[in-house]
mmCIF file of C-alpha atoms in Angstrom:
data_model
loop_
_atom_site.group_PDB
_atom_site.id
_atom_site.type_symbol
_atom_site.label_atom_id
_atom_site.label_comp_id
_atom_site.label_asym_id
_atom_site.label_seq_id
_atom_site.Cartn_x
_atom_site.Cartn_y
_atom_site.Cartn_z
ATOM 1 C CA UNK A 1 -0.439 -0.224 -0.466
ATOM 2 C CA UNK A 2 1.077 3.612 -0.871
ATOM 3 C CA UNK A 3 2.871 5.464 1.804
ATOM 4 C CA UNK A 4 -0.250 8.450 1.298
ATOM 5 C CA UNK A 5 -3.063 5.495 1.025
ATOM 6 C CA UNK A 6 -1.853 4.158 4.599
ATOM 7 C CA UNK A 7 -1.458 7.322 6.485
ATOM 8 C CA UNK A 8 -4.729 7.980 5.150
ATOM 9 C CA UNK A 9 -6.165 4.497 6.586
ATOM 10 C CA UNK A 10 -4.201 4.437 9.907
ATOM 11 C CA UNK A 11 -6.845 2.934 12.036
ATOM 12 C CA UNK A 12 -7.695 0.036 9.245
ATOM 13 C CA UNK A 13 -4.469 -0.691 8.805
ATOM 14 C CA UNK A 14 -4.064 -1.267 12.407
ATOM 15 C CA UNK A 15 -7.056 -3.461 12.440
ATOM 16 C CA UNK A 16 -5.717 -5.944 9.450
ATOM 17 C CA UNK A 17 -2.060 -6.373 10.646
ATOM 18 C CA UNK A 18 -3.231 -7.181 13.703
ATOM 19 C CA UNK A 19 -4.755 -10.786 12.146
ATOM 20 C CA UNK A 20 -2.473 -11.414 8.627
ATOM 21 C CA UNK A 21 -5.475 -14.924 8.101
ATOM 22 C CA UNK A 22 -8.138 -11.989 8.184
ATOM 23 C CA UNK A 23 -6.030 -9.627 5.801
ATOM 24 C CA UNK A 24 -5.364 -12.529 3.116
ATOM 25 C CA UNK A 25 -9.378 -13.333 3.101
ATOM 26 C CA UNK A 26 -9.979 -9.622 2.616
ATOM 27 C CA UNK A 27 -7.411 -9.536 -0.138
ATOM 28 C CA UNK A 28 -8.707 -13.062 -1.480
ATOM 29 C CA UNK A 29 -12.829 -11.524 -1.056
ATOM 30 C CA UNK A 30 -11.862 -8.018 -2.544
ATOM 31 C CA UNK A 31 -9.466 -9.665 -5.538
ATOM 32 C CA UNK A 32 -12.693 -12.142 -6.547
ATOM 33 C CA UNK A 33 -15.118 -9.341 -6.597
ATOM 34 C CA UNK A 34 -12.730 -7.025 -8.381
ATOM 35 C CA UNK A 35 -12.783 -10.479 -11.305
ATOM 36 C CA UNK A 36 -16.168 -10.355 -11.618
ATOM 37 C CA UNK A 37 -17.409 -6.654 -11.445
ATOM 38 C CA UNK A 38 -19.586 -6.602 -8.682
ATOM 39 C CA UNK A 39 -21.591 -10.194 -9.258
ATOM 40 C CA UNK A 40 -23.790 -11.361 -6.240
ATOM 41 C CA UNK A 41 -21.889 -13.007 -3.279
ATOM 42 C CA UNK A 42 -22.600 -16.909 -4.385
ATOM 43 C CA UNK A 43 -21.211 -16.086 -7.652
ATOM 44 C CA UNK A 44 -18.470 -14.607 -6.251
ATOM 45 C CA UNK A 45 -18.097 -17.684 -4.126
ATOM 46 C CA UNK A 46 -17.778 -19.760 -6.912
ATOM 47 C CA UNK A 47 -15.536 -18.104 -9.142
ATOM 48 C CA UNK A 48 -13.124 -17.959 -5.828
ATOM 49 C CA UNK A 49 -13.419 -21.710 -5.360
ATOM 50 C CA UNK A 50 -12.647 -22.002 -9.025
ATOM 51 C CA UNK A 51 -9.488 -19.283 -9.404
ATOM 52 C CA UNK A 52 -8.541 -21.021 -5.914
ATOM 53 C CA UNK A 53 -8.491 -24.403 -6.750
ATOM 54 C CA UNK A 54 -6.568 -23.117 -10.553
ATOM 55 C CA UNK A 55 -4.079 -21.452 -8.045
ATOM 56 C CA UNK A 56 -3.367 -23.923 -6.085
ATOM 57 C CA UNK A 57 -2.765 -27.007 -8.854
ATOM 58 C CA UNK A 58 -0.692 -24.295 -10.269
ATOM 59 C CA UNK A 59 1.416 -23.266 -7.056
ATOM 60 C CA UNK A 60 1.511 -26.912 -5.378
ATOM 61 C CA UNK A 61 -1.027 -26.036 -3.055
ATOM 62 C CA UNK A 62 0.673 -22.995 -1.430
ATOM 63 C CA UNK A 63 -1.501 -19.922 -0.423
ATOM 64 C CA UNK A 64 1.866 -17.967 0.012
ATOM 65 C CA UNK A 65 2.278 -17.777 -3.732
ATOM 66 C CA UNK A 66 0.413 -14.788 -3.213
ATOM 67 C CA UNK A 67 3.120 -12.949 -1.234
ATOM 68 C CA UNK A 68 6.053 -14.174 -3.547
ATOM 69 C CA UNK A 69 4.343 -12.091 -6.247
ATOM 70 C CA UNK A 70 4.897 -8.462 -5.582
ATOM 71 C CA UNK A 71 2.532 -6.973 -8.210
ATOM 72 C CA UNK A 72 -0.163 -9.913 -7.328
ATOM 73 C CA UNK A 73 0.347 -8.456 -3.486
ATOM 74 C CA UNK A 74 0.441 -4.377 -4.253
ATOM 75 C CA UNK A 75 -3.004 -5.171 -6.280
ATOM 76 C CA UNK A 76 -4.684 -7.479 -3.263
ATOM 77 C CA UNK A 77 -3.351 -4.983 -1.071
ATOM 78 C CA UNK A 78 -5.128 -2.198 -2.960
ATOM 79 C CA UNK A 79 -7.804 -4.321 -3.218
ATOM 80 C CA UNK A 80 -8.143 -4.363 0.861
ATOM 81 C CA UNK A 81 -7.149 -0.898 1.196
ATOM 82 C CA UNK A 82 -10.083 0.270 -1.588
ATOM 83 C CA UNK A 83 -12.582 -2.191 0.320
ATOM 84 C CA UNK A 84 -12.733 -1.205 3.690
ATOM 85 C CA UNK A 85 -10.986 2.338 2.617
ATOM 86 C CA UNK A 86 -13.155 5.303 5.153
ATOM 87 C CA UNK A 87 -12.952 8.595 3.177
ATOM 88 C CA UNK A 88 -12.898 11.354 5.396
ATOM 89 C CA UNK A 89 -15.175 13.256 3.172
ATOM 90 C CA UNK A 90 -17.688 10.828 3.379
ATOM 91 C CA UNK A 91 -17.622 10.258 6.991
ATOM 92 C CA UNK A 92 -20.615 12.272 7.744
ATOM 93 C CA UNK A 93 -22.983 10.522 4.790
ATOM 94 C CA UNK A 94 -22.216 6.944 5.177
ATOM 95 C CA UNK A 95 -19.905 5.908 8.262
ATOM 96 C CA UNK A 96 -21.851 7.783 11.437
ATOM 97 C CA UNK A 97 -24.958 8.771 11.824
ATOM 98 C CA UNK A 98 -26.262 12.595 12.116
ATOM 99 C CA UNK A 99 -28.309 13.344 15.136
ATOM 100 C CA UNK A 100 -28.410 11.845 19.013
ATOM 101 C CA UNK A 101 -31.394 9.926 20.738
ATOM 102 C CA UNK A 102 -32.510 8.996 23.731
ATOM 103 C CA UNK A 103 -32.188 5.627 25.184
ATOM 104 C CA UNK A 104 -36.014 4.904 25.682
ATOM 105 C CA UNK A 105 -36.446 6.283 22.022
ATOM 106 C CA UNK A 106 -33.960 3.899 21.023
ATOM 107 C CA UNK A 107 -35.163 1.476 23.093
ATOM 108 C CA UNK A 108 -39.091 2.175 21.529
ATOM 109 C CA UNK A 109 -37.778 1.959 18.046
ATOM 110 C CA UNK A 110 -36.444 -1.508 18.659
ATOM 111 C CA UNK A 111 -39.630 -2.431 19.254
ATOM 112 C CA UNK A 112 -41.271 -1.201 16.291
ATOM 113 C CA UNK A 113 -38.519 -3.518 13.332
ATOM 114 C CA UNK A 114 -38.190 -6.727 12.875
ATOM 115 C CA UNK A 115 -34.870 -8.832 12.834
ATOM 116 C CA UNK A 116 -32.824 -8.723 9.846
ATOM 117 C CA UNK A 117 -33.764 -12.159 8.374
ATOM 118 C CA UNK A 118 -31.922 -11.281 5.210
ATOM 119 C CA UNK A 119 -28.701 -10.657 7.045
ATOM 120 C CA UNK A 120 -29.367 -14.205 9.648
ATOM 121 C CA UNK A 121 -30.156 -15.769 6.752
ATOM 122 C CA UNK A 122 -27.051 -15.348 4.567
ATOM 123 C CA UNK A 123 -24.911 -14.987 7.725
ATOM 124 C CA UNK A 124 -23.356 -18.831 7.092
ATOM 125 C CA UNK A 125 -22.592 -17.873 3.144
ATOM 126 C CA UNK A 126 -21.341 -14.790 3.191
ATOM 127 C CA UNK A 127 -19.139 -14.964 6.400
ATOM 128 C CA UNK A 128 -18.968 -18.056 7.622
ATOM 129 C CA UNK A 129 -20.590 -20.451 10.324
ATOM 130 C CA UNK A 130 -18.824 -19.569 13.766
ATOM 131 C CA UNK A 131 -21.267 -16.908 15.140
ATOM 132 C CA UNK A 132 -23.437 -16.424 18.223
ATOM 133 C CA UNK A 133 -26.662 -17.685 17.828
ATOM 134 C CA UNK A 134 -28.870 -14.842 16.621
ATOM 135 C CA UNK A 135 -32.247 -14.769 18.286
ATOM 136 C CA UNK A 136 -35.382 -15.723 15.646
ATOM 137 C CA UNK A 137 -37.833 -13.601 16.883
ATOM 138 C CA UNK A 138 -39.207 -9.634 17.833
ATOM 139 C CA UNK A 139 -37.088 -7.835 20.275
ATOM 140 C CA UNK A 140 -39.361 -7.542 23.063
ATOM 141 C CA UNK A 141 -39.984 -11.693 23.286
ATOM 142 C CA UNK A 142 -36.279 -11.589 22.601
ATOM 143 C CA UNK A 143 -36.152 -8.980 26.075
ATOM 144 C CA UNK A 144 -38.059 -11.445 28.398
ATOM 145 C CA UNK A 145 -36.481 -14.684 26.974
ATOM 146 C CA UNK A 146 -33.410 -12.626 28.072
ATOM 147 C CA UNK A 147 -35.069 -12.086 31.617
ATOM 148 C CA UNK A 148 -36.307 -15.524 32.174
ATOM 149 C CA UNK A 149 -32.290 -16.765 31.327
ATOM 150 C CA UNK A 150 -31.253 -13.760 33.857
ATOM 151 C CA UNK A 151 -29.664 -12.209 30.910
ATOM 152 C CA UNK A 152 -28.786 -9.484 28.952
ATOM 153 C CA UNK A 153 -30.113 -8.761 25.582
ATOM 154 C CA UNK A 154 -27.162 -7.516 23.096
ATOM 155 C CA UNK A 155 -28.319 -5.641 19.944
ATOM 156 C CA UNK A 156 -25.916 -5.454 17.014
ATOM 157 C CA UNK A 157 -27.740 -3.283 14.074
ATOM 158 C CA UNK A 158 -26.176 -4.195 10.709
ATOM 159 C CA UNK A 159 -25.381 -1.946 7.889
ATOM 160 C CA UNK A 160 -24.082 -2.127 4.209
ATOM 161 C CA UNK A 161 -20.826 -0.602 5.371
ATOM 162 C CA UNK A 162 -17.192 -1.538 5.281
ATOM 163 C CA UNK A 163 -17.141 -1.211 9.007
ATOM 164 C CA UNK A 164 -19.362 -3.377 9.264
ATOM 165 C CA UNK A 165 -17.819 -5.734 6.786
ATOM 166 C CA UNK A 166 -14.943 -5.392 9.078
ATOM 167 C CA UNK A 167 -16.773 -6.580 12.330
ATOM 168 C CA UNK A 168 -18.514 -9.448 10.149
ATOM 169 C CA UNK A 169 -15.286 -10.905 9.169
ATOM 170 C CA UNK A 170 -13.703 -10.214 11.912
ATOM 171 C CA UNK A 171 -14.671 -10.257 15.926
ATOM 172 C CA UNK A 172 -18.361 -11.448 15.230
ATOM 173 C CA UNK A 173 -16.947 -14.966 13.541
ATOM 174 C CA UNK A 174 -14.293 -15.940 16.173
ATOM 175 C CA UNK A 175 -15.292 -18.729 18.233
ATOM 176 C CA UNK A 176 -14.259 -17.578 21.734
ATOM 177 C CA UNK A 177 -16.645 -14.443 21.708
ATOM 178 C CA UNK A 178 -19.844 -16.359 20.274
ATOM 179 C CA UNK A 179 -19.242 -18.745 22.999
ATOM 180 C CA UNK A 180 -18.781 -16.176 25.398
ATOM 181 C CA UNK A 181 -21.756 -14.147 23.823
ATOM 182 C CA UNK A 182 -24.042 -17.549 23.736
ATOM 183 C CA UNK A 183 -23.237 -17.884 27.231
ATOM 184 C CA UNK A 184 -24.190 -14.292 28.747
ATOM 185 C CA UNK A 185 -26.757 -12.697 26.177
ATOM 186 C CA UNK A 186 -29.223 -13.256 23.931
ATOM 187 C CA UNK A 187 -28.185 -11.943 20.458
ATOM 188 C CA UNK A 188 -30.893 -9.968 18.269
ATOM 189 C CA UNK A 189 -29.872 -8.402 14.884
ATOM 190 C CA UNK A 190 -31.768 -5.619 13.413
ATOM 191 C CA UNK A 191 -31.251 -3.109 10.601
ATOM 192 C CA UNK A 192 -29.691 0.365 11.274
ATOM 193 C CA UNK A 193 -31.748 1.548 7.941
ATOM 194 C CA UNK A 194 -34.729 0.386 9.240
ATOM 195 C CA UNK A 195 -33.801 2.115 12.792
ATOM 196 C CA UNK A 196 -32.942 5.019 11.462
ATOM 197 C CA UNK A 197 -36.455 5.071 9.529
ATOM 198 C CA UNK A 198 -38.235 5.513 12.966
ATOM 199 C CA UNK A 199 -36.145 7.948 15.085
ATOM 200 C CA UNK A 200 -33.726 9.559 12.280
ATOM 201 C CA UNK A 201 -29.871 9.389 12.149
ATOM 202 C CA UNK A 202 -27.448 8.486 15.134
ATOM 203 C CA UNK A 203 -24.413 9.585 16.387
ATOM 204 C CA UNK A 204 -22.308 6.709 16.866
ATOM 205 C CA UNK A 205 -19.406 5.167 14.647
ATOM 206 C CA UNK A 206 -20.362 1.827 12.809
ATOM 207 C CA UNK A 207 -21.001 -1.093 13.609
ATOM 208 C CA UNK A 208 -23.570 0.033 16.600
ATOM 209 C CA UNK A 209 -24.410 -2.537 19.013
ATOM 210 C CA UNK A 210 -26.558 -2.022 22.295
ATOM 211 C CA UNK A 211 -26.140 -4.140 25.852
ATOM 212 C CA UNK A 212 -30.210 -3.658 27.196
ATOM 213 C CA UNK A 213 -31.914 -5.570 30.008
ATOM 214 C CA UNK A 214 -35.005 -5.671 31.911
ATOM 215 C CA UNK A 215 -35.162 -4.798 35.217
ATOM 216 C CA UNK A 216 -37.383 -6.163 38.257
ATOM 217 C CA UNK A 217 -40.075 -3.777 37.571
ATOM 218 C CA UNK A 218 -40.375 -4.006 34.146
ATOM 219 C CA UNK A 219 -38.591 -0.914 32.516
ATOM 220 C CA UNK A 220 -36.138 -1.278 29.529
ATOM 221 C CA UNK A 221 -32.378 0.064 30.012
ATOM 222 C CA UNK A 222 -29.884 0.578 27.972
ATOM 223 C CA UNK A 223 -26.986 -0.578 29.962
ATOM 224 C CA UNK A 224 -23.982 0.341 27.055
ATOM 225 C CA UNK A 225 -23.611 1.433 23.514
ATOM 226 C CA UNK A 226 -20.954 0.233 21.722
ATOM 227 C CA UNK A 227 -19.470 1.873 19.017
ATOM 228 C CA UNK A 228 -17.122 1.155 16.356
ATOM 229 C CA UNK A 229 -15.272 -1.743 14.728
ATOM 230 C CA UNK A 230 -12.895 -3.459 18.136
ATOM 231 C CA UNK A 231 -10.851 -6.399 18.877
ATOM 232 C CA UNK A 232 -12.335 -9.357 20.523
ATOM 233 C CA UNK A 233 -10.593 -9.096 23.850
ATOM 234 C CA UNK A 234 -12.269 -5.263 24.422
ATOM 235 C CA UNK A 235 -15.430 -5.947 22.959
ATOM 236 C CA UNK A 236 -15.170 -9.333 25.572
ATOM 237 C CA UNK A 237 -14.127 -6.606 28.188
ATOM 238 C CA UNK A 238 -16.628 -4.170 27.630
ATOM 239 C CA UNK A 239 -19.479 -6.819 27.504
ATOM 240 C CA UNK A 240 -18.338 -7.827 30.856
ATOM 241 C CA UNK A 241 -18.252 -4.912 31.991
ATOM 242 C CA UNK A 242 -21.670 -4.049 30.642
ATOM 243 C CA UNK A 243 -22.761 -7.034 33.147
ATOM 244 C CA UNK A 244 -21.046 -5.967 36.225
ATOM 245 C CA UNK A 245 -22.830 -2.446 35.636
ATOM 246 C CA UNK A 246 -26.235 -3.856 35.068
ATOM 247 C CA UNK A 247 -25.248 -6.093 38.255
ATOM 248 C CA UNK A 248 -24.805 -2.587 39.927
ATOM 249 C CA UNK A 249 -27.750 -1.456 38.674
ATOM 250 C CA UNK A 250 -29.924 -4.239 39.507
ATOM 251 C CA UNK A 251 -28.613 -4.215 43.066
ATOM 252 C CA UNK A 252 -28.567 -0.522 43.463
ATOM 253 C CA UNK A 253 -32.587 -0.450 42.253
ATOM 254 C CA UNK A 254 -33.146 -3.644 44.449
ATOM 255 C CA UNK A 255 -31.968 -1.294 47.641
ATOM 256 C CA UNK A 256 -33.543 1.673 46.975
ATOM 257 C CA UNK A 257 -36.833 -0.890 46.101
ATOM 258 C CA UNK A 258 -36.114 -2.178 49.971
ATOM 259 C CA UNK A 259 -36.133 1.393 51.205
ATOM 260 C CA UNK A 260 -38.520 2.217 49.706
ATOM 261 C CA UNK A 261 -40.852 -1.101 50.958
ATOM 262 C CA UNK A 262 -39.630 -0.786 54.535
ATOM 263 C CA UNK A 263 -40.779 2.974 53.948
ATOM 264 C CA UNK A 264 -44.034 2.528 53.001
ATOM 265 C CA UNK A 265 -44.106 -0.671 55.458
ATOM 266 C CA UNK A 266 -43.007 1.745 58.392
ATOM 267 C CA UNK A 267 -45.942 4.392 57.320
ATOM 268 C CA UNK A 268 -48.123 1.643 57.237
ATOM 269 C CA UNK A 269 -47.354 0.804 60.778
ATOM 270 C CA UNK A 270 -47.365 4.397 61.586
ATOM 271 C CA UNK A 271 -50.719 4.805 60.141
ATOM 272 C CA UNK A 272 -52.318 1.870 61.649
ATOM 273 C CA UNK A 273 -51.177 2.794 65.517
ATOM 274 C CA UNK A 274 -52.388 5.927 64.862
ATOM 275 C CA UNK A 275 -55.694 4.997 63.404
ATOM 276 C CA UNK A 276 -55.412 2.591 66.210
ATOM 277 C CA UNK A 277 -54.787 5.451 68.797
ATOM 278 C CA UNK A 278 -57.355 7.184 67.720
ATOM 279 C CA UNK A 279 -60.306 4.420 67.295
ATOM 280 C CA UNK A 280 -59.101 3.756 71.213
ATOM 281 C CA UNK A 281 -58.995 7.765 71.569
ATOM 282 C CA UNK A 282 -62.778 7.640 70.209
ATOM 283 C CA UNK A 283 -62.997 4.495 72.683
ATOM 284 C CA UNK A 284 -62.432 6.426 75.834
ATOM 285 C CA UNK A 285 -64.033 9.598 74.736
ATOM 286 C CA UNK A 286 -67.083 7.711 74.062
ATOM 287 C CA UNK A 287 -66.833 5.610 77.146
ATOM 288 C CA UNK A 288 -66.031 8.877 79.441
ATOM 289 C CA UNK A 289 -68.836 10.758 77.596
ATOM 290 C CA UNK A 290 -71.320 7.629 78.175
ATOM 291 C CA UNK A 291 -69.763 7.295 81.706
ATOM 292 C CA UNK A 292 -70.885 11.424 82.627
ATOM 293 C CA UNK A 293 -73.646 10.899 81.234
ATOM 294 C CA UNK A 294 -74.937 7.565 83.372
ATOM 295 C CA UNK A 295 -73.793 9.778 86.536
ATOM 296 C CA UNK A 296 -75.414 12.792 85.457
ATOM 297 C CA UNK A 297 -78.087 10.677 84.689
ATOM 298 C CA UNK A 298 -77.702 8.945 88.628
ATOM 299 C CA UNK A 299 -77.395 12.415 89.555
ATOM 300 C CA UNK A 300 -80.075 13.712 88.116
ATOM 301 C CA UNK A 301 -81.897 10.478 89.389
ATOM 302 C CA UNK A 302 -80.958 10.803 92.777
ATOM 303 C CA UNK A 303 -81.375 14.623 93.027
ATOM 304 C CA UNK A 304 -85.125 13.516 92.484
ATOM 305 C CA UNK A 305 -85.684 11.216 94.555
ATOM 306 C CA UNK A 306 -83.753 13.424 97.655
ATOM 307 C CA UNK A 307 -86.260 16.173 96.579
ATOM 308 C CA UNK A 308 -88.958 13.709 96.715
ATOM 309 C CA UNK A 309 -87.585 12.790 100.121
ATOM 310 C CA UNK A 310 -87.587 15.949 101.398
ATOM 311 C CA UNK A 311 -90.513 17.539 100.265
ATOM 312 C CA UNK A 312 -92.061 14.584 101.422
ATOM 313 C CA UNK A 313 -90.310 14.664 104.925
ATOM 314 C CA UNK A 314 -91.626 18.594 105.348
ATOM 315 C CA UNK A 315 -95.014 18.088 104.192
ATOM 316 C CA UNK A 316 -94.928 15.380 107.056
ATOM 317 C CA UNK A 317 -92.862 17.339 109.643
ATOM 318 C CA UNK A 318 -95.283 17.809 112.763
ATOM 319 C CA UNK A 319 -95.848 21.276 113.477
ATOM 320 C CA UNK A 320 -94.375 23.426 116.490
ATOM 321 C CA UNK A 321 -95.949 22.789 119.412
ATOM 322 C CA UNK A 322 -96.850 25.830 121.947
ATOM 323 C CA UNK A 323 -97.840 24.558 125.448
ATOM 324 C CA UNK A 324 -94.300 24.810 127.041
ATOM 325 C CA UNK A 325 -95.587 21.780 129.789
ATOM 326 C CA UNK A 326 -95.952 19.293 126.928
ATOM 327 C CA UNK A 327 -92.818 20.691 125.108
ATOM 328 C CA UNK A 328 -89.002 21.461 125.132
ATOM 329 C CA UNK A 329 -87.122 23.729 123.813
ATOM 330 C CA UNK A 330 -83.961 23.261 121.850
ATOM 331 C CA UNK A 331 -81.167 25.333 120.454
ATOM 332 C CA UNK A 332 -79.252 23.960 117.494
ATOM 333 C CA UNK A 333 -75.631 25.189 117.155
ATOM 334 C CA UNK A 334 -73.572 24.785 113.932
ATOM 335 C CA UNK A 335 -70.263 24.643 113.389
ATOM 336 C CA UNK A 336 -69.772 28.174 112.312
ATOM 337 C CA UNK A 337 -71.439 29.291 115.362
ATOM 338 C CA UNK A 338 -74.966 29.887 113.674
ATOM 339 C CA UNK A 339 -77.874 28.937 115.517
ATOM 340 C CA UNK A 340 -81.673 27.837 115.031
ATOM 341 C CA UNK A 341 -84.172 26.848 117.621
ATOM 342 C CA UNK A 342 -87.246 25.656 118.075
ATOM 343 C CA UNK A 343 -90.180 24.252 120.318
ATOM 344 C CA UNK A 344 -90.614 19.916 120.042
ATOM 345 C CA UNK A 345 -93.578 17.786 121.765
ATOM 346 C CA UNK A 346 -91.193 15.525 124.635
ATOM 347 C CA UNK A 347 -92.189 12.713 123.296
ATOM 348 C CA UNK A 348 -91.055 13.242 119.773
ATOM 349 C CA UNK A 349 -88.137 10.907 119.028
ATOM 350 C CA UNK A 350 -84.789 12.354 118.070
ATOM 351 C CA UNK A 351 -84.960 11.907 114.316
ATOM 352 C CA UNK A 352 -87.630 14.406 114.592
ATOM 353 C CA UNK A 353 -84.425 16.926 115.596
ATOM 354 C CA UNK A 354 -82.258 14.996 112.716
ATOM 355 C CA UNK A 355 -85.339 15.929 110.197
ATOM 356 C CA UNK A 356 -85.190 18.980 111.657
ATOM 357 C CA UNK A 357 -81.542 20.753 111.048
ATOM 358 C CA UNK A 358 -81.598 18.548 107.581
ATOM 359 C CA UNK A 359 -84.685 20.689 106.572
ATOM 360 C CA UNK A 360 -83.196 23.986 107.839
ATOM 361 C CA UNK A 361 -79.587 23.736 106.360
ATOM 362 C CA UNK A 362 -79.225 24.296 102.412
ATOM 363 C CA UNK A 363 -75.875 22.534 102.425
ATOM 364 C CA UNK A 364 -77.296 19.520 104.264
ATOM 365 C CA UNK A 365 -80.429 19.291 102.397
ATOM 366 C CA UNK A 366 -78.750 19.690 99.246
ATOM 367 C CA UNK A 367 -75.896 17.359 99.076
ATOM 368 C CA UNK A 368 -77.374 14.841 101.858
ATOM 369 C CA UNK A 369 -74.467 15.220 103.845
ATOM 370 C CA UNK A 370 -74.061 12.954 106.988
ATOM 371 C CA UNK A 371 -74.171 15.027 110.795
ATOM 372 C CA UNK A 372 -74.140 13.890 114.051
ATOM 373 C CA UNK A 373 -76.150 15.662 116.864
ATOM 374 C CA UNK A 374 -74.059 15.745 120.618
ATOM 375 C CA UNK A 375 -75.512 17.162 123.704
ATOM 376 C CA UNK A 376 -73.648 20.021 125.422
ATOM 377 C CA UNK A 377 -73.790 18.855 129.094
ATOM 378 C CA UNK A 378 -73.319 16.069 129.298
ATOM 379 C CA UNK A 379 -71.814 15.266 126.017
ATOM 380 C CA UNK A 380 -73.421 12.472 124.445
ATOM 381 C CA UNK A 381 -74.287 11.580 120.600
ATOM 382 C CA UNK A 382 -77.971 10.935 119.996
ATOM 383 C CA UNK A 383 -77.617 8.210 118.223
ATOM 384 C CA UNK A 384 -80.574 6.091 119.250
ATOM 385 C CA UNK A 385 -82.771 7.959 116.859
ATOM 386 C CA UNK A 386 -86.070 6.350 117.555
ATOM 387 C CA UNK A 387 -85.371 7.273 121.156
ATOM 388 C CA UNK A 388 -87.333 9.853 123.012
ATOM 389 C CA UNK A 389 -87.024 13.518 123.669
ATOM 390 C CA UNK A 390 -87.893 12.694 127.174
ATOM 391 C CA UNK A 391 -85.621 9.567 127.366
ATOM 392 C CA UNK A 392 -82.327 11.451 126.211
ATOM 393 C CA UNK A 393 -83.547 14.089 129.062
ATOM 394 C CA UNK A 394 -83.753 17.455 126.417
ATOM 395 C CA UNK A 395 -86.470 18.693 128.789
ATOM 396 C CA UNK A 396 -87.572 21.430 129.288
ATOM 397 C CA UNK A 397 -84.950 22.613 127.165
ATOM 398 C CA UNK A 398 -81.240 21.494 125.357
ATOM 399 C CA UNK A 399 -78.041 22.539 123.300
ATOM 400 C CA UNK A 400 -77.594 20.793 120.672
ATOM 401 C CA UNK A 401 -74.162 20.698 118.838
ATOM 402 C CA UNK A 402 -73.850 20.208 115.289
ATOM 403 C CA UNK A 403 -71.554 17.982 113.951
ATOM 404 C CA UNK A 404 -70.610 17.637 110.560
#
């Protein structure tokens, strides 16, 4: 390859120099395309086989004869360069896309396009049989299938570009990459052109891959975008990193979910406690009100009966006698020093004295207060209420103290 050409295509040459077999294969394919003037892939393959057989017969099955012929080798290298040449003037139109897109729009567009069935069907013919297993079905089913197997979906968007050809004839047919993808991912292929029909041009080097996962909440997440042609080791490293990132995301989401669930549980318990406390408070208030009502009712009843009792005593209380010979003068002294007096028939019972005091003292009458009558001299408690005044020596007069 000429020096100017090599300077112009440093990135591609580095890829080819790292894999001599891939360089020879690319040279052979491009040489065959040049000889067949753009024939279809099956025709190219057929002619390539014939030419290869002729060359093998003429050169004793030694494929290194291509390297011995400088002119042929230069032509082959030039064919490779022209086949995978990246023209800087056409980068914006052919090899990159021209607008950014949000992850959710990217995922939504995947649901609207079908797998690149033609690419899947012809892959073995055009690129070889060593490749990851292609998922045959819509993207959403691939996502659900991956979730069931606790895996992620690796999406590859194919395009008719030199970079995609390099990717398909290089890393994608590496057996160890294929095994790694089959073990850890569900591999789904779409066509970039169909994708861009829904969301417009993407700003990304080609080929474009995306690692996508379905989390425990049913949300679809783009874990990582993978851009451009990469070596197998780098690609596997990026994929493993995406797995780790997804695991961390899931752990973080699970931790957040547990924290939210715990907070909600605490809120529910707090609410239950508050509701129970409120119900208990209502019950206590209800019982207090009921007790107060009952107490007031009892007091009302007692007051009613008390008033009836007092009215009965007042109505039936004997009149004050006027004859000093048959009566006695009794003076009642209250604790506050106040006094009242009245004449009673001598044969009246002591109970009459108690009734008189009760009827003539508002505090005792209204509150039904207990009290005791005590004579002054000799000091004696008038406890026998059925005894007569005569029998208690309260005649012709007496001073009685009221003790509350």
